[in-house]
Short mmCIF file of C-alpha atoms in Angstrom, two decimals:
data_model
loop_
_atom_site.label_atom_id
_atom_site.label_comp_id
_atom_site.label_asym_id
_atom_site.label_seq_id
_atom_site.Cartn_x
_atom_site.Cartn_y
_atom_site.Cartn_z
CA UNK A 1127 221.02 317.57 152.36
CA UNK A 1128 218.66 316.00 149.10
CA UNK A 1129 215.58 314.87 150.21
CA UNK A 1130 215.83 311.63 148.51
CA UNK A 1131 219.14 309.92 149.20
CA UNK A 1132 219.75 306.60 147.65
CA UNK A 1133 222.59 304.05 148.50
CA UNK A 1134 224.84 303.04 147.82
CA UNK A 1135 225.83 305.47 144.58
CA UNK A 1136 227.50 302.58 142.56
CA UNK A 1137 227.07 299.22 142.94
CA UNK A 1138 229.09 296.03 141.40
CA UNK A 1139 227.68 292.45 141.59
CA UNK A 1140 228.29 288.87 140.38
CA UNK A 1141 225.74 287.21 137.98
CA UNK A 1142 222.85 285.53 140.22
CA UNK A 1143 223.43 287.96 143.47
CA UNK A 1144 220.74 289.13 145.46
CA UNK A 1145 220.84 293.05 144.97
CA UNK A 1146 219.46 295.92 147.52
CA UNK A 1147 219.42 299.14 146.79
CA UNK A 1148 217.96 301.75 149.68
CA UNK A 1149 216.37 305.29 149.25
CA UNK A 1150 215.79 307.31 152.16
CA UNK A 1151 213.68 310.34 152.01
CA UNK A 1152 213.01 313.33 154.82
CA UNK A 1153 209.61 314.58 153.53
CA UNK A 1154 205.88 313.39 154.05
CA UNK A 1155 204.67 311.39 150.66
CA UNK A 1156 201.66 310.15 149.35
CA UNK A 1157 203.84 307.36 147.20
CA UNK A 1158 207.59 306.62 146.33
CA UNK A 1159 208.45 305.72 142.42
CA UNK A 1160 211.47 302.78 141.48
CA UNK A 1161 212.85 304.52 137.98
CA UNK A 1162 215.08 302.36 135.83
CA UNK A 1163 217.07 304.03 133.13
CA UNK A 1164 219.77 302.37 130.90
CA UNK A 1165 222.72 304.40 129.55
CA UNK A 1166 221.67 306.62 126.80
CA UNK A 1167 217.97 305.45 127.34
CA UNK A 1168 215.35 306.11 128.50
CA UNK A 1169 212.97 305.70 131.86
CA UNK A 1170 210.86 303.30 132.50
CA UNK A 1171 208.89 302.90 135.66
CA UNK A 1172 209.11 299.84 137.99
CA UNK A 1173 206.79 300.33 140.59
CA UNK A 1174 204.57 303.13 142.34
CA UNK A 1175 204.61 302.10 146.11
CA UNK A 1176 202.22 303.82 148.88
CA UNK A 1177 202.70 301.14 151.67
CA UNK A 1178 204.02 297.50 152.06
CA UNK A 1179 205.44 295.77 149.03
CA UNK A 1180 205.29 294.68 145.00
CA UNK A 1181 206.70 292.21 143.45
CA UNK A 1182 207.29 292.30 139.54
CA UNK A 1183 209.41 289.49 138.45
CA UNK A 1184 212.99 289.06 140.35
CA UNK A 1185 211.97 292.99 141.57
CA UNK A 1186 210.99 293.21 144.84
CA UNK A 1187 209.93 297.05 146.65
CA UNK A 1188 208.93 297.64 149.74
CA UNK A 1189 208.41 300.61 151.60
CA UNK A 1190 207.91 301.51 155.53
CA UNK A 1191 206.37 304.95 155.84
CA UNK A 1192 207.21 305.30 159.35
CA UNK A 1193 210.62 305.15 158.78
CA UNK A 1194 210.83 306.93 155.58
CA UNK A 1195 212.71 304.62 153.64
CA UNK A 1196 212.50 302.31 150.72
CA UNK A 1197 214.20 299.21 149.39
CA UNK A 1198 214.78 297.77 145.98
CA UNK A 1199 215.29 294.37 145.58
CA UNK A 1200 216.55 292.19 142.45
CA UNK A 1201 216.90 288.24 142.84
CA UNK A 1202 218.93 286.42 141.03
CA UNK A 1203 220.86 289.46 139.21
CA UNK A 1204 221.72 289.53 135.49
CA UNK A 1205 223.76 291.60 133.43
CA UNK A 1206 220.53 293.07 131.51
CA UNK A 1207 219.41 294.32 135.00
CA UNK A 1208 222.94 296.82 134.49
CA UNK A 1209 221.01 300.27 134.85
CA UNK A 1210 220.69 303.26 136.92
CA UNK A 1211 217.95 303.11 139.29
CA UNK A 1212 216.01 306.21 140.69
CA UNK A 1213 214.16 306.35 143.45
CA UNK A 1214 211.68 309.02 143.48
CA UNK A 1215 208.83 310.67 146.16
CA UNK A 1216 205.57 312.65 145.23
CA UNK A 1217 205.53 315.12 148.06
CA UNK A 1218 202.12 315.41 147.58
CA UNK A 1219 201.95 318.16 144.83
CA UNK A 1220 202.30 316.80 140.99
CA UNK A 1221 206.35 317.14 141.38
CA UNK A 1222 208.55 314.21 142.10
CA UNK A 1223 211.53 314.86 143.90
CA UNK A 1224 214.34 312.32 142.36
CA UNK A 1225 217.41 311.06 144.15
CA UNK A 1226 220.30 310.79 142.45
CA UNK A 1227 220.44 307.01 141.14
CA UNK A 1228 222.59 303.84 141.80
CA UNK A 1229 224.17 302.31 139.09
CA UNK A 1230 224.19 298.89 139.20
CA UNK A 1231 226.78 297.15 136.69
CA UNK A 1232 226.27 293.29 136.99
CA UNK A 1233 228.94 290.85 135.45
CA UNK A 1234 228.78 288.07 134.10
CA UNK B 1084 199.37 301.95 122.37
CA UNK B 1085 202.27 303.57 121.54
CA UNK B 1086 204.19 304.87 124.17
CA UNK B 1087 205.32 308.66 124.82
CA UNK B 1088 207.05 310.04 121.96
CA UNK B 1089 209.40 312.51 122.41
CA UNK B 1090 211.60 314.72 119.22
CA UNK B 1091 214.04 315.10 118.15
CA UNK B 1092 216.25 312.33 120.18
CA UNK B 1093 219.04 314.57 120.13
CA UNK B 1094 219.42 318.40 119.01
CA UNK B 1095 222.81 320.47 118.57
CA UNK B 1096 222.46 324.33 118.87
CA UNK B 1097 225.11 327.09 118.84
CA UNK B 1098 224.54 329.16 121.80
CA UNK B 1099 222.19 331.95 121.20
CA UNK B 1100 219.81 329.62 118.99
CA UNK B 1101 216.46 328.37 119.77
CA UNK B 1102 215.84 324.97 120.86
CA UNK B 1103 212.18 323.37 121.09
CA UNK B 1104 211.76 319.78 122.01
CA UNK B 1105 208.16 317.92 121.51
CA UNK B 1106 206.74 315.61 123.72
CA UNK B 1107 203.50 314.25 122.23
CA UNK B 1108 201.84 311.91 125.98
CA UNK B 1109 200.13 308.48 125.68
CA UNK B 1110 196.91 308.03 124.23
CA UNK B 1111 194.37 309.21 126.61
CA UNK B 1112 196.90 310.72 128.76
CA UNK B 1113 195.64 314.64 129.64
CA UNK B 1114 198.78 315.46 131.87
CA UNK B 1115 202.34 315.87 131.14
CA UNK B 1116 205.56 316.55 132.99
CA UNK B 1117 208.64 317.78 131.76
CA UNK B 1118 211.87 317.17 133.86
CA UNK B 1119 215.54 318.05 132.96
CA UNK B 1120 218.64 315.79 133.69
CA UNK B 1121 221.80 317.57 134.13
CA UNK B 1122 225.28 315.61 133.35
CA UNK B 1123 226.29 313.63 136.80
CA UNK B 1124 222.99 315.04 138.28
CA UNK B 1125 219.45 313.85 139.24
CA UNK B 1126 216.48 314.17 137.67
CA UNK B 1127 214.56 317.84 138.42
CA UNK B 1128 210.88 318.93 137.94
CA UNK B 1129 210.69 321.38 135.45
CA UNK B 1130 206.71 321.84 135.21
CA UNK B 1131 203.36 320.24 134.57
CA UNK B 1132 200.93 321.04 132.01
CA UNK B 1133 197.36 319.79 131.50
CA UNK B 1134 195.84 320.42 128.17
CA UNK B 1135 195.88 324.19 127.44
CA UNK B 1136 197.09 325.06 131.04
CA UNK B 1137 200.18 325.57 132.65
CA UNK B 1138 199.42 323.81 136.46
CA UNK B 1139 203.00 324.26 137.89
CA UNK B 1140 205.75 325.44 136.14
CA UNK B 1141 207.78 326.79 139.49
CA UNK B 1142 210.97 324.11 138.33
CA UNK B 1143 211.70 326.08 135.30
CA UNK B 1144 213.76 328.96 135.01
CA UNK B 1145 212.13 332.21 134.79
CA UNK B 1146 213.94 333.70 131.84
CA UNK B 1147 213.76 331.91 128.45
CA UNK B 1148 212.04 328.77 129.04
CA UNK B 1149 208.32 328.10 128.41
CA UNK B 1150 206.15 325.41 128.10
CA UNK B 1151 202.96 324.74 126.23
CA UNK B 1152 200.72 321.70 125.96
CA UNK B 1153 198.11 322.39 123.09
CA UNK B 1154 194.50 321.58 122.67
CA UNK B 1155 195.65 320.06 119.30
CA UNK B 1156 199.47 318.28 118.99
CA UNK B 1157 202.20 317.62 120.75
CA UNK B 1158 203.73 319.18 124.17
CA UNK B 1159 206.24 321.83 123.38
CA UNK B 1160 209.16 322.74 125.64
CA UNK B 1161 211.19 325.75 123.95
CA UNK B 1162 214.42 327.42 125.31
CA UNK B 1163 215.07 330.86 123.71
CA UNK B 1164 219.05 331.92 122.98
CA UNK B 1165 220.63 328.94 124.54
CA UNK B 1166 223.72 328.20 126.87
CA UNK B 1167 225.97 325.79 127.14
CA UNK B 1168 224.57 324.98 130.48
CA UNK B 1169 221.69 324.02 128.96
CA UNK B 1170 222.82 321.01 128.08
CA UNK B 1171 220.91 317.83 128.99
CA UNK B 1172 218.70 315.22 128.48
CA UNK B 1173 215.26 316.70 129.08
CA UNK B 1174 212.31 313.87 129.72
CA UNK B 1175 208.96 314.15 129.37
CA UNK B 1176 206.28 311.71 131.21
CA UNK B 1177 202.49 311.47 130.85
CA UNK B 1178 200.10 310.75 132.80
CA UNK B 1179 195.99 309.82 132.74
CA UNK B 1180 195.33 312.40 135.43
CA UNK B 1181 196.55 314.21 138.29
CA UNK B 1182 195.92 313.97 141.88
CA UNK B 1183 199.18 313.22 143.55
CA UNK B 1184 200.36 311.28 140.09
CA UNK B 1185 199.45 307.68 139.41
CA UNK B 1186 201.82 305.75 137.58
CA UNK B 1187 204.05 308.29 134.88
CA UNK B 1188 204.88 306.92 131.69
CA UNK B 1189 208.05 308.03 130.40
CA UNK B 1190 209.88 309.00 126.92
CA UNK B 1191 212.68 308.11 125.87
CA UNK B 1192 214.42 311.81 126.37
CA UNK B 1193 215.67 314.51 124.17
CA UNK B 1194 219.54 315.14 124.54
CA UNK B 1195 220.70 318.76 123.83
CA UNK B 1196 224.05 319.66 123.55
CA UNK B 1197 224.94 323.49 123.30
CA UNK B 1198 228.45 324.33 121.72
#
């Protein structure tokens, strides 16, 4: 079992949906990463979470330490938000442990 | 500021060759992190290098990989006498410091494909 699972693993929506993708992770952290990476590109980071909950734009994250998990939220979904999105935990050492994406296709 | 810069974007080799792939961190950035991307597979820590020391480097294979990150230039990650599995995009992310990583600024990847 990964450490950092993420669902679901592919995800379809309609232009203007509400869009949740979860990460759950089985490890102690000292923060959780949101990754975005579009095909053949390259990563860019949303947010660095250690408790609660950021907002950037239509991207919400939150996080509940107790019960190891993490959600990623994007309002009002357009096709330029088509990507893969990572979540990813620092275990405390300088490593991140990655899960393995969800890639979100949204149509117009 | 101009962001991480990784070269080249994408690198053939022949198996057997040598492949090295540059990774030159933000400005004012001291820390860098190399990870490796496998076809259909998540990212995975390779290792971490501060300038002119190796901190971590127990994600990289033992035999024909090695990292440097120079008092003067760019980050170098160099795989001697390639295989086809090493084929992959291979990132590289900076950072200002350590200490259980604050935000990580990413490149845009190097893709190597081994025939």
């Amino acid at each position: 079992k990964n450490e950092v699972e993420q669902s679901p693993q592919n995800l379809t929506a309609q232009e203007g949906e509400f869009i949740t993708i979860n990460c759950s992770y089985s490890v102690g952290i000292s923060a959780l990463h949101w990754l975005q990476q579009h095909p053949g590109g390259g990563i860019v980071s949303l947010f660095m979470l250690s408790s609660g909950k950021k907002k950037h734009g239509r991207l919400i994250a939150t996080i509940n330490i107790q019960e190891k998990h993490s959600s990623l939220h994007i309002t009002a979904s357009h096709p330029r938000d088509s990507a893969v999105y990572i979540c990813a935990v620092n275990p405390g050492s300088e490593k991140l442990v990655f899960g393995k994406g969800t890639k979100l296709t949204v149509n117009p | 500021n101009a962001g991480v810069m990784q070269n080249p974007r994408h690198l053939v080799r022949r198996r057997g060759q040598e492949a090295r792939l540059r990774c030159s961190p933000m400005k004012g950035h001291s820390h860098v992190y190399w990870y490796r991307q496998l076809p259909e597979e998540g990212l995975k820590f390779m290792v971490y290098l501060q300038k002119e020391n190796i901190i971590d480097e127990s994600g990289m294979p033992k035999e024909r990989f090695s990292a440097e990150f120079p008092k003067e230039g760019p980050s170098i990650l160099r795989i001697q006498q390639v295989v086809r599995g090493d084929s992959a995009a291979y990132f590289c992310a900076s950072s200002p410091r350590g200490q259980g990583i604050r935000e990580l600024f990413f490149g845009e990847g190097s893709r190597l494909t081994v025939l």
